[in-house]
Structures are given as structure tokens and as C-alpha cells.
Short mmCIF file of C-alpha atoms and ligand atoms in Angstrom, two decimals:
data_model
loop_
_atom_site.label_atom_id
_atom_site.label_comp_id
_atom_site.label_asym_id
_atom_site.label_seq_id
_atom_site.Cartn_x
_atom_site.Cartn_y
_atom_site.Cartn_z
CA UNK A 23 128.95 58.42 91.42
CA UNK A 24 131.41 58.63 94.28
CA UNK A 25 134.98 57.59 93.83
CA UNK A 26 136.85 56.23 96.80
CA UNK A 27 137.89 59.18 98.94
CA UNK A 28 141.65 59.53 98.82
CA UNK A 29 143.70 60.85 101.73
CA UNK A 30 143.60 64.63 102.05
CA UNK A 31 140.68 67.02 101.71
CA UNK A 32 137.59 65.89 99.82
CA UNK A 33 137.31 67.31 96.32
CA UNK A 34 133.70 68.24 95.68
CA UNK A 35 132.34 68.86 92.20
CA UNK A 36 129.53 71.40 91.91
CA UNK A 37 127.64 71.18 88.63
CA UNK A 38 125.31 74.09 87.90
CA UNK A 39 122.62 73.79 85.24
CA UNK A 40 122.47 77.44 84.09
CA UNK A 41 126.12 77.99 85.05
CA UNK A 42 126.36 81.35 83.23
CA UNK A 43 123.34 82.92 84.90
CA UNK A 44 123.40 85.62 87.56
CA UNK A 45 122.88 83.28 90.55
CA UNK A 46 125.39 80.64 89.43
CA UNK A 47 128.03 83.22 88.50
CA UNK A 48 127.60 85.01 91.83
CA UNK A 49 127.81 81.72 93.75
CA UNK A 50 131.02 80.74 91.94
CA UNK A 51 132.62 84.17 92.27
CA UNK A 52 131.59 84.34 95.93
CA UNK A 53 132.97 80.89 96.76
CA UNK A 54 136.29 81.66 95.04
CA UNK A 55 136.61 85.12 96.63
CA UNK A 56 135.88 83.78 100.13
CA UNK A 57 138.23 80.82 99.61
CA UNK A 58 141.01 83.27 98.66
CA UNK A 59 140.32 85.46 101.69
CA UNK A 60 139.12 88.32 99.47
CA UNK A 61 135.54 88.44 100.78
CA UNK A 62 133.72 87.74 104.05
CA UNK A 63 131.25 84.87 104.45
CA UNK A 64 128.28 87.12 105.36
CA UNK A 65 125.01 85.52 104.21
CA UNK A 66 126.25 81.92 104.39
CA UNK A 67 124.06 80.02 106.87
CA UNK A 68 126.62 77.19 106.92
CA UNK A 69 129.20 79.62 108.33
CA UNK A 70 126.86 80.87 111.08
CA UNK A 71 126.83 79.82 114.76
CA UNK A 72 123.84 77.39 114.67
CA UNK A 73 125.60 75.17 112.12
CA UNK A 74 129.01 75.38 113.76
CA UNK A 75 130.95 72.13 114.10
CA UNK A 76 129.41 70.24 111.15
CA UNK A 77 131.80 68.34 108.92
CA UNK A 78 131.04 70.43 105.82
CA UNK A 79 133.08 70.58 102.65
CA UNK A 80 135.52 73.52 102.63
CA UNK A 81 134.81 76.26 100.06
CA UNK A 82 138.35 75.89 98.69
CA UNK A 83 137.62 72.21 97.93
CA UNK A 84 134.70 73.04 95.62
CA UNK A 85 135.29 72.68 91.87
CA UNK A 86 132.74 74.14 89.49
CA UNK A 87 131.35 73.18 86.11
CA UNK A 88 127.97 73.05 84.45
CA UNK A 89 125.61 73.30 81.51
CA UNK A 90 124.28 76.40 79.79
CA UNK A 91 122.59 77.28 76.53
CA UNK A 92 124.52 80.50 75.97
CA UNK A 93 128.08 80.43 74.67
CA UNK A 94 129.67 83.38 76.47
CA UNK A 95 132.73 82.77 78.67
CA UNK A 96 132.50 82.66 82.46
CA UNK A 97 134.56 85.87 82.73
CA UNK A 98 132.15 87.64 80.38
CA UNK A 99 129.14 86.21 82.24
CA UNK A 100 130.54 87.57 85.51
CA UNK A 101 131.35 90.94 83.92
CA UNK A 102 127.78 91.02 82.58
CA UNK A 103 126.53 90.65 86.19
CA UNK A 104 128.95 93.40 87.30
CA UNK A 105 127.80 95.74 84.52
CA UNK A 106 124.06 95.11 84.79
CA UNK A 107 123.68 94.71 88.54
CA UNK A 108 126.83 96.10 90.12
CA UNK A 109 126.60 93.26 92.65
CA UNK A 110 130.15 91.95 92.10
CA UNK A 111 132.98 94.46 91.62
CA UNK A 112 134.89 94.36 88.33
CA UNK A 113 138.19 94.23 90.24
CA UNK A 114 136.97 91.24 92.21
CA UNK A 115 136.11 89.44 88.99
CA UNK A 116 139.49 90.20 87.45
CA UNK A 117 141.21 88.87 90.59
CA UNK A 118 139.62 85.44 89.97
CA UNK A 119 139.70 85.57 86.15
CA UNK A 120 142.16 82.62 86.06
CA UNK A 121 139.74 80.47 88.10
CA UNK A 122 136.85 81.44 85.81
CA UNK A 123 138.86 80.52 82.70
CA UNK A 124 139.58 77.11 84.23
CA UNK A 125 135.85 76.65 84.83
CA UNK A 126 135.23 77.33 81.12
CA UNK A 127 136.97 74.00 80.48
CA UNK A 128 134.20 72.31 82.49
CA UNK A 129 131.21 74.00 80.88
CA UNK A 130 129.13 72.12 78.32
CA UNK A 131 126.20 73.10 76.14
CA UNK A 132 122.95 71.83 77.63
CA UNK A 133 119.51 71.37 76.18
CA UNK A 134 116.40 73.54 76.21
CA UNK A 135 114.14 70.81 74.88
CA UNK A 136 110.45 71.60 75.34
CA UNK A 137 111.29 74.69 77.43
CA UNK A 138 109.04 77.10 75.54
CA UNK A 139 109.73 80.09 73.33
CA UNK A 140 110.93 82.40 76.09
CA UNK A 141 113.85 80.14 77.12
CA UNK A 142 114.63 78.91 73.61
CA UNK A 143 114.86 82.59 72.65
CA UNK A 144 117.87 83.17 74.93
CA UNK A 145 119.80 80.22 73.50
CA UNK A 146 122.43 81.38 71.02
CA UNK A 147 122.50 78.38 68.75
CA UNK A 148 119.99 76.68 66.50
CA UNK A 149 119.84 73.63 68.77
CA UNK A 150 118.12 75.80 71.38
CA UNK A 151 115.10 76.36 69.15
CA UNK A 152 115.12 73.08 67.33
CA UNK A 153 116.67 70.25 69.34
CA UNK A 154 117.48 67.52 66.79
CA UNK A 155 118.55 64.86 69.33
CA UNK A 156 116.28 62.20 70.83
CA UNK A 157 115.70 62.13 74.59
CA UNK A 158 117.98 59.09 75.09
CA UNK A 159 120.73 60.90 73.13
CA UNK A 160 120.36 64.06 75.22
CA UNK A 161 120.35 62.07 78.48
CA UNK A 162 123.49 60.21 77.34
CA UNK A 163 125.25 63.51 76.54
CA UNK A 164 124.36 64.99 79.95
CA UNK A 165 125.67 61.83 81.62
CA UNK A 166 128.96 61.97 79.72
CA UNK A 167 129.38 65.66 80.59
CA UNK A 168 128.95 65.10 84.33
CA UNK A 169 130.96 61.87 84.42
CA UNK A 170 133.74 63.48 82.37
CA UNK A 171 133.85 66.37 84.87
CA UNK A 172 134.23 63.98 87.80
CA UNK A 173 136.92 61.88 86.14
CA UNK A 174 138.98 64.76 84.70
CA UNK A 175 139.12 66.57 88.05
CA UNK A 176 139.45 63.43 90.21
CA UNK A 177 136.43 64.46 92.28
CA UNK A 178 135.12 62.52 95.27
CA UNK A 179 131.54 63.38 94.37
CA UNK A 180 129.37 65.83 92.42
CA UNK A 181 126.31 67.81 93.56
CA UNK A 182 124.06 69.05 90.75
CA UNK A 183 122.00 72.24 91.18
CA UNK A 184 119.32 73.49 88.80
CA UNK A 185 119.85 77.24 88.35
CA UNK A 186 118.44 77.46 84.82
CA UNK A 187 115.66 79.81 83.74
CA UNK A 188 112.17 79.02 85.04
CA UNK A 189 110.39 76.67 82.64
CA UNK A 190 106.65 76.80 81.90
CA UNK A 191 104.82 74.41 84.24
CA UNK A 192 104.70 70.83 82.95
CA UNK A 193 101.29 69.14 82.87
CA UNK A 194 101.32 66.01 85.02
CA UNK A 195 101.59 62.71 83.12
CA UNK A 196 100.84 59.35 84.80
CA UNK A 197 104.42 58.22 84.04
CA UNK A 198 105.83 61.01 86.23
CA UNK A 199 104.69 59.04 89.28
CA UNK A 200 107.44 56.42 89.20
CA UNK A 201 111.10 56.05 88.36
CA UNK A 202 110.26 53.32 85.83
CA UNK A 203 107.64 55.58 84.22
CA UNK A 204 110.16 58.41 83.76
CA UNK A 205 112.73 56.03 82.34
CA UNK A 206 110.12 54.74 79.90
CA UNK A 207 109.14 58.26 78.75
CA UNK A 208 112.76 59.00 77.95
CA UNK A 209 113.39 55.65 76.25
CA UNK A 210 110.30 56.20 74.05
CA UNK A 211 111.32 59.79 73.23
CA UNK A 212 108.04 61.26 74.53
CA UNK A 213 109.26 64.84 74.31
CA UNK A 214 106.04 66.61 75.25
CA UNK A 215 105.95 64.86 78.66
CA UNK A 216 109.34 66.12 79.86
CA UNK A 217 111.25 69.39 79.93
CA UNK A 218 115.01 69.93 80.05
CA UNK A 219 115.03 69.96 83.87
CA UNK A 220 113.40 66.50 83.93
CA UNK A 221 116.37 65.12 82.03
CA UNK A 222 119.02 66.90 84.10
CA UNK A 223 117.39 65.60 87.32
CA UNK A 224 117.01 62.07 85.96
CA UNK A 225 120.66 61.79 84.93
CA UNK A 226 122.04 63.43 88.09
CA UNK A 227 120.10 61.06 90.36
CA UNK A 228 120.86 58.02 88.25
CA UNK A 229 124.55 58.88 88.58
CA UNK A 230 124.16 59.10 92.37
CA UNK A 231 124.62 62.89 92.47
CA UNK A 232 122.55 64.86 95.02
CA UNK A 233 120.09 67.07 93.09
CA UNK A 234 118.84 70.49 94.16
CA UNK A 235 116.03 72.18 92.26
CA UNK A 236 116.56 75.85 93.16
CA UNK A 237 114.02 76.90 90.51
CA UNK A 238 110.22 76.80 90.47
CA UNK A 239 110.31 74.48 87.42
CA UNK A 240 107.92 71.68 88.38
CA UNK A 241 109.46 69.31 85.81
CA UNK A 242 112.70 69.24 87.81
CA UNK A 243 111.48 67.36 90.86
CA UNK A 244 108.80 64.80 90.03
CA UNK A 245 107.55 61.94 92.25
CA UNK A 246 109.47 59.52 90.00
CA UNK A 247 112.67 61.48 90.77
CA UNK A 248 112.07 61.00 94.50
CA UNK A 249 111.66 57.26 93.98
CA UNK A 250 114.83 57.13 91.88
CA UNK A 251 116.75 59.11 94.54
CA UNK A 252 115.69 56.66 97.25
CA UNK A 253 116.62 53.63 95.18
CA UNK A 254 120.07 55.11 94.41
CA UNK A 255 120.64 56.26 98.02
CA UNK A 256 120.84 59.92 96.96
CA UNK A 257 119.43 63.00 98.70
CA UNK A 258 117.47 65.66 96.81
CA UNK A 259 115.80 68.97 97.68
CA UNK A 260 113.64 71.75 96.19
CA UNK A 261 111.74 73.76 95.03
CA UNK A 262 112.54 77.40 94.30
CA UNK A 263 114.98 79.22 96.58
CA UNK A 264 113.32 81.40 99.22
CA UNK A 265 115.19 84.67 99.02
CA UNK A 266 112.92 87.72 98.90
CA UNK A 267 109.27 88.54 99.30
CA UNK A 268 108.32 84.95 100.24
CA UNK A 269 111.11 84.85 102.83
CA UNK A 270 109.71 87.96 104.51
CA UNK A 271 106.16 86.65 104.16
CA UNK A 272 107.02 83.34 105.84
CA UNK A 273 108.69 85.21 108.73
CA UNK A 274 105.88 87.77 109.16
CA UNK A 275 102.74 85.70 108.60
CA UNK A 276 103.32 83.59 111.77
CA UNK A 277 103.20 86.81 113.82
CA UNK A 278 99.53 87.28 112.85
CA UNK A 279 98.82 83.66 113.79
CA UNK A 280 100.69 83.96 117.14
CA UNK A 281 98.59 87.04 118.11
CA UNK A 282 95.27 85.62 116.78
CA UNK A 283 94.99 88.52 114.33
CA UNK A 284 92.92 87.73 111.26
CA UNK A 285 94.54 88.46 107.91
CA UNK A 286 91.87 89.58 105.44
CA UNK A 287 93.95 90.49 102.41
CA UNK A 288 97.61 90.01 101.46
CA UNK A 289 98.61 91.48 98.12
CA UNK A 290 102.20 91.33 96.89
CA UNK A 291 103.54 93.19 93.87
CA UNK A 292 107.02 92.22 92.63
CA UNK A 293 109.07 94.04 89.99
CA UNK A 294 112.44 92.91 88.63
CA UNK A 295 114.48 93.66 85.55
CA UNK A 296 117.18 91.11 84.74
CA UNK A 297 117.06 88.09 82.39
CA UNK A 298 115.17 86.12 85.06
CA UNK A 299 112.55 88.92 85.02
CA UNK A 300 112.49 88.88 81.23
CA UNK A 301 111.82 85.12 81.15
CA UNK A 302 109.21 85.48 83.89
CA UNK A 303 107.47 88.19 81.85
CA UNK A 304 106.19 85.38 79.63
CA UNK A 305 102.81 84.23 80.94
CA UNK A 306 103.63 80.49 81.01
CA UNK A 307 106.91 80.95 82.91
CA UNK A 308 105.30 83.50 85.26
CA UNK A 309 102.49 81.08 86.17
CA UNK A 310 105.08 78.56 87.40
CA UNK A 311 106.68 81.18 89.70
CA UNK A 312 103.39 82.55 91.06
CA UNK A 313 102.35 79.00 91.96
CA UNK A 314 105.39 78.55 94.26
CA UNK A 315 104.94 81.98 95.88
CA UNK A 316 101.22 81.72 96.51
CA UNK A 317 100.96 78.56 98.64
CA UNK A 318 102.57 79.97 101.78
CA UNK A 319 99.83 81.86 103.62
CA UNK A 320 97.09 79.26 103.88
CA UNK A 321 99.43 76.73 105.50
CA UNK A 322 100.76 79.25 108.03
CA UNK A 323 97.47 80.94 108.92
CA UNK A 324 95.19 77.92 108.70
CA UNK A 325 92.80 79.71 106.34
CA UNK A 326 93.07 81.42 102.97
CA UNK A 327 92.86 85.22 103.03
CA UNK A 328 92.30 87.09 99.78
CA UNK A 329 95.69 87.04 98.07
CA UNK A 330 97.28 88.28 94.92
CA UNK A 331 100.86 87.86 93.71
CA UNK A 332 101.99 89.97 90.77
CA UNK A 333 105.37 89.71 89.03
CA UNK A 334 106.22 92.37 86.45
CA UNK A 335 109.30 93.08 84.38
CA UNK A 336 110.90 96.50 85.06
CA UNK A 337 114.06 96.54 83.01
CA UNK A 338 115.86 99.45 84.70
CA UNK A 339 115.83 97.65 88.08
CA UNK A 340 118.10 94.85 86.79
CA UNK A 341 118.69 92.39 89.68
CA UNK A 342 117.37 94.77 92.37
CA UNK A 343 114.05 93.03 92.84
CA UNK A 344 111.49 95.19 94.61
CA UNK A 345 108.43 93.88 96.37
CA UNK A 346 105.63 95.91 97.92
CA UNK A 347 103.22 93.98 100.11
CA UNK A 348 99.98 95.27 101.60
CA UNK A 349 98.42 93.30 104.47
CA UNK A 350 94.96 94.21 105.73
CA UNK A 351 94.08 92.55 109.03
CA UNK A 352 91.45 92.51 111.74
CA UNK A 353 91.99 92.70 115.51
CA UNK A 354 89.98 92.75 118.75
CA UNK A 355 86.36 93.90 118.31
CA UNK A 356 86.72 93.60 114.54
CA UNK A 357 88.95 96.70 114.26
CA UNK A 358 90.77 96.78 110.93
CA UNK A 359 94.42 97.77 110.52
CA UNK A 360 97.14 97.39 107.91
CA UNK A 361 100.82 96.64 107.50
CA UNK A 362 102.87 97.44 104.41
CA UNK A 363 106.46 96.59 103.66
CA UNK A 364 108.83 97.28 100.82
CA UNK A 365 111.65 94.86 100.18
CA UNK A 366 114.44 95.79 97.84
CA UNK A 367 116.95 92.97 97.63
CA UNK A 368 119.60 92.07 95.08
CA UNK A 369 118.28 88.73 93.87
CA UNK A 370 121.54 86.97 93.08
CA UNK A 371 123.30 88.30 96.21
CA UNK A 372 120.50 86.76 98.29
CA UNK A 373 120.36 83.51 96.33
CA UNK A 374 124.06 82.70 95.82
CA UNK A 375 124.97 81.96 99.47
CA UNK A 376 121.89 79.71 99.81
CA UNK A 377 123.08 77.73 96.82
CA UNK A 378 126.48 77.20 98.47
CA UNK A 379 124.76 76.25 101.75
CA UNK A 380 122.53 73.75 99.96
CA UNK A 381 125.47 72.17 98.14
CA UNK A 382 127.42 71.74 101.39
CA UNK A 383 124.44 70.33 103.30
CA UNK A 384 123.42 67.98 100.47
CA UNK A 385 126.98 66.68 100.18
CA UNK A 386 127.10 66.10 103.94
CA UNK A 387 123.74 64.28 103.81
CA UNK A 388 125.01 62.05 100.99
CA UNK A 389 128.13 61.16 102.96
CA UNK A 390 125.95 60.32 105.97
CA UNK A 391 123.88 57.93 103.89
CA UNK A 392 120.71 60.06 103.86
CA UNK A 393 118.53 59.64 100.80
CA UNK A 394 115.30 61.01 99.37
CA UNK A 395 113.89 64.46 100.21
CA UNK A 396 115.82 66.39 102.87
CA UNK A 397 113.22 67.81 105.28
CA UNK A 398 115.72 69.85 107.28
CA UNK A 399 116.40 72.02 104.20
CA UNK A 400 112.79 73.31 103.93
CA UNK A 401 113.78 76.79 105.21
CA UNK A 402 115.71 77.36 101.97
CA UNK A 403 112.69 76.89 99.67
CA UNK A 404 109.52 78.73 98.71
CA UNK A 405 107.75 75.48 98.00
CA UNK A 406 109.54 72.82 100.05
CA UNK A 407 109.03 69.35 98.61
CA UNK A 408 109.48 67.90 102.13
CA UNK A 409 108.43 69.16 105.55
CA UNK A 410 104.90 70.31 106.21
CA UNK A 411 105.53 73.87 107.40
CA UNK A 412 106.00 77.15 105.53
CA UNK A 413 106.66 78.98 108.83
CA UNK A 414 110.27 80.20 108.59
CA UNK A 415 110.77 79.94 112.38
CA UNK A 416 109.67 76.29 112.49
CA UNK A 417 111.66 75.48 109.35
CA UNK A 418 114.82 77.04 110.75
CA UNK A 419 114.41 75.18 114.04
CA UNK A 420 114.25 71.91 112.06
CA UNK A 421 117.67 72.77 110.57
CA UNK A 422 119.06 73.71 113.98
CA UNK A 423 117.79 70.42 115.50
CA UNK A 424 119.41 68.48 112.64
CA UNK A 425 122.74 70.21 113.38
CA UNK A 426 122.35 69.44 117.09
CA UNK A 427 121.71 65.78 116.33
CA UNK A 428 124.86 65.64 114.23
CA UNK A 429 126.87 67.29 116.99
CA UNK A 430 125.62 64.59 119.37
CA UNK A 431 122.96 66.67 121.12
CA UNK A 432 125.11 69.74 121.70
CA UNK A 433 122.92 72.88 121.49
CA UNK A 434 123.66 75.65 119.06
CA UNK A 435 125.35 78.73 120.49
CA UNK A 436 122.99 81.67 121.18
CA UNK A 437 122.27 83.88 118.17
N1 NAD B 19 116.85 85.27 94.25
C1 NAD B 19 116.97 84.66 93.09
O1 NAD B 19 117.70 85.09 92.23
C2 NAD B 19 116.21 83.38 92.85
C3 NAD B 19 115.42 82.87 93.87
C4 NAD B 19 114.74 81.68 93.66
C5 NAD B 19 114.83 81.05 92.44
N2 NAD B 19 115.57 81.59 91.46
C6 NAD B 19 115.59 80.90 90.17
O2 NAD B 19 116.93 80.57 89.83
C7 NAD B 19 117.03 80.52 88.41
C8 NAD B 19 118.25 81.34 87.97
O3 NAD B 19 118.05 82.71 88.24
P1 NAD B 19 119.07 83.77 87.58
O4 NAD B 19 118.69 85.09 88.12
O5 NAD B 19 120.46 83.29 87.71
O6 NAD B 19 118.61 83.71 86.06
P2 NAD B 19 119.53 83.99 84.77
O7 NAD B 19 118.57 84.25 83.66
O8 NAD B 19 120.55 85.01 85.04
O9 NAD B 19 120.29 82.60 84.56
C9 NAD B 19 119.71 81.47 84.00
C10 NAD B 19 120.80 80.77 83.20
O10 NAD B 19 120.28 79.50 82.79
C11 NAD B 19 120.62 79.28 81.43
N3 NAD B 19 119.65 78.31 80.92
C12 NAD B 19 118.34 78.50 80.63
N4 NAD B 19 117.77 77.35 80.28
C13 NAD B 19 118.73 76.39 80.33
C14 NAD B 19 118.74 75.00 80.10
N5 NAD B 19 117.63 74.36 79.73
N6 NAD B 19 119.90 74.34 80.26
C15 NAD B 19 121.02 74.98 80.66
N7 NAD B 19 121.07 76.31 80.91
C16 NAD B 19 119.93 77.00 80.77
C17 NAD B 19 120.55 80.66 80.79
O11 NAD B 19 121.30 80.74 79.61
C18 NAD B 19 121.18 81.52 81.91
O12 NAD B 19 122.58 81.59 81.78
C19 NAD B 19 115.70 81.01 87.85
O13 NAD B 19 114.88 79.90 87.55
C20 NAD B 19 115.11 81.77 89.03
O14 NAD B 19 113.68 81.84 88.98
C21 NAD B 19 116.28 82.73 91.63
#
């Protein structure tokens, strides 16, 4: 879905599914504030020394739009984040209110088909609970929304990112294995075999838009999607942004392996209070998230210690997700010791810059003719769909090597 690049800077469309959520709103506000010189780029990996010199899209050339299932305006969505989480200042939001109002023109109502009661419950129209359209009709509407965005704004390309609420896990269906199978499921309106994210991914890839599944929703990056991406020459990446407890886990667990210390038990207890936490409080949606958080240790350590991952809703914490991890381990002569850490991070402040990084790197990959799963982006995900390591150090080195290759072998500056 690329138009011929005109002279002058590239105009990149960024289409967020879940555009009114905390992460999307923070990513948009952050990109606009940095572009206007009103905020620093702290937290953006693409602005750090190891990725210096890459031909990435400028933040001021990004144009935002997206789908949501709630009708509030972008200004109100951002003010909601300011009120609930305090992570973006009210004055900052008012300084970009004009930009946010323009983005409202590029926001369309999405679908929550087969997304379960927890997600349908946050939709503010009847269509959320009782989607009357067939799958081909919904897919057609999504296509028109994204194509209309590109044409209206004269964009050179569009990257689509899934930032919608975590869906309940989708049971695997034989048709998920191929692009033709997925197409057939949609054509035959087999609603129970897809969720909303399956449709968003299918349309984005079919249109030639790079697709990033930042959520744990397993319906949003199926083997058939990978096949479709390859056949359309489009890159894709996922699953589930690595921003908090799992980030720390994937940095710390290698230390035990490097020192031949045996991890006996690793228990993690997460509490969070925003809408994401509310959705995850539902057992089906929670199971999908636990699955992406729990696979890390065995791959890094080479064995499975006793593990437990708990996620609980604590309303008063809002976006300030808190994780307490207890690690019991054994050293020389069988002596047992322990390590505990407490992580208190603002979820959307940690996630938003990664989303911008992923958009820029996916757009670059598309321009370079890369297609299929992007292995060098594994460090951004809890459950990387490509790359065989969960070790943050190895994953980051893969990204650094990619940047070096693109710079023609020139090493990254020391960090
Ligand atoms: N650190 C992080 O915040 C982090 C890290 C990794 C993954 N994630 C994932 O990112 C997603 C977004 O997190 P958030 O904190 O912004 O949540 P949020 O609840 O604030 O935002 C989700 C938005 O998606 C919308 N939505 C839900 N279903 C939709 C659908 N089918 N179509 C279109 N819009 C839909 C909701 O109305 C809401 O505006 C979640 O799945 C979360 O698990 C977040």
C-alpha cells in the first residue's frame, strides 16, 4: 500500500488499533511533543547511540489515526490518562490539543467481534456487544478505513500497530496455518475461529502495511499471517511489548546462567490498576498475558525452575504497575540464597517509546525490502515470534548488529 514517494520528507501513516488507550495516547502525545521540541527523546531506543545513523522516519513526519471501540475524543482520552495516571501533564496535552483534534478526523470505530465479555463491556455502542456485520463486511470496512487514511493524507506508507485490549486466547484452528485458510475462514464468516485482531492483521498485511502485534493476543499473529506477509513482501513483528517485570527478568536471569547458579524458584506477583488491569482481571484475558510472561526462564536457563506469575487488579495503582519477584537459588556446595526485586514502572510511559521505535524500524525494514518476521526486533517483545533467545543481552546485540550492517559494518559508539 505504498504510493510513489514524492520529493521531500516521507509522510508516514501510523495506524493504532486501540488508538484511544493509554499506550497509544501516550505514544501520540510523546511523538508530537518531541517533534515540537517540547519534550526530550529519553526512552526512545531509535534515538540512542547504537542506532545512530539509520535512515529512520522523522517523528515530525508521522501522521496518526486508528480504530477504537470507545467514542471519546483524543483530547479527552489524553486528559483521562493525565487524570488517572499523571503520566502526561495537562498543560502538555493542551499544547497539542490542535494536533489531537486533527487526529480525531482519522479515527474510526473498530470491531470487538468475538473478543469476550470483558472487552465488549468497554465498548460504548451496541455493536460492541452484538456485532451485526459479517466477517467479509468487517474486513472491507477496516480496509476502507486504512486506505482512506492513506489517500486523504497523501501518505507514502502506513504501519499498523495492535494496541487494543488483550483478547482471550484463541483456540488453534487448522485454517490458521495458511494465508489461504485464513482467507477462507473470513469468506465463510466462521466467527468463532477468529477474533478482532485476526481481522485487523489480515487486512493490514493484505494492504502491504507492516503489522506489529504489541499485545499478547494470540489471534493477532497467526502462522497464516506470516505466510501472507511474506507473499506481500511486508514485515511483521510481535508479540506483547516487553516493558516491565519480563524486561527485568530477561536481563537478570542470564546472570544466574553466566555464574552457573541454579535457580530453584522464581515467583512474580504483578499488580496494576488501569483499564488494561481491569480487562486482565478477567480469567480468559489474564491467561493470555500469563502465557507470554511465563515462557522466558526455561529458554534462558536451559531448565524449568518452579515458577508462578500472578497478575492482579489493584485499582488505586492506575498505570503504576508494581511487580515483586522472589528468586530462590542454589550456589556452590548446595548453599541456598535469594534475590528479591520490586519494580514500579508507569506502564504506558515504558511502552509508548517502544511503539514509536517499532514503527520506525518496521517502516525502515519495509523500505529495505525485508519481509516476514523481523528477528532483530526480538528485544522489544515478551514472546518474540522470531529469534530463538529470550536473553535481553543477546536480543539487544542482534539489534545492534543489524544497525551495524546497515551502516556498512561501522560499529556502534560505546554506551
Ligand atoms: N507496558 C504496557 O503498557 C504494555 C506492555 C505490553 C503490552 N501491552 C498491551 O498493550 C495493549 C494496550 O494497553 P493499554 O494500557 O493502552 O490499554 P488500554 O485499556 O488503555 O487501551 C486499550 C484500547 O483499545 C481499545 N480497544 C479494545 N478492543 C478493541 C478492538 N477490538 N478494536 C479497537 N479498539 C479496541 C479500548 O477501547 C482502549 O481504548 C494491551 O493489550 C496491553 O496488554 C501494554
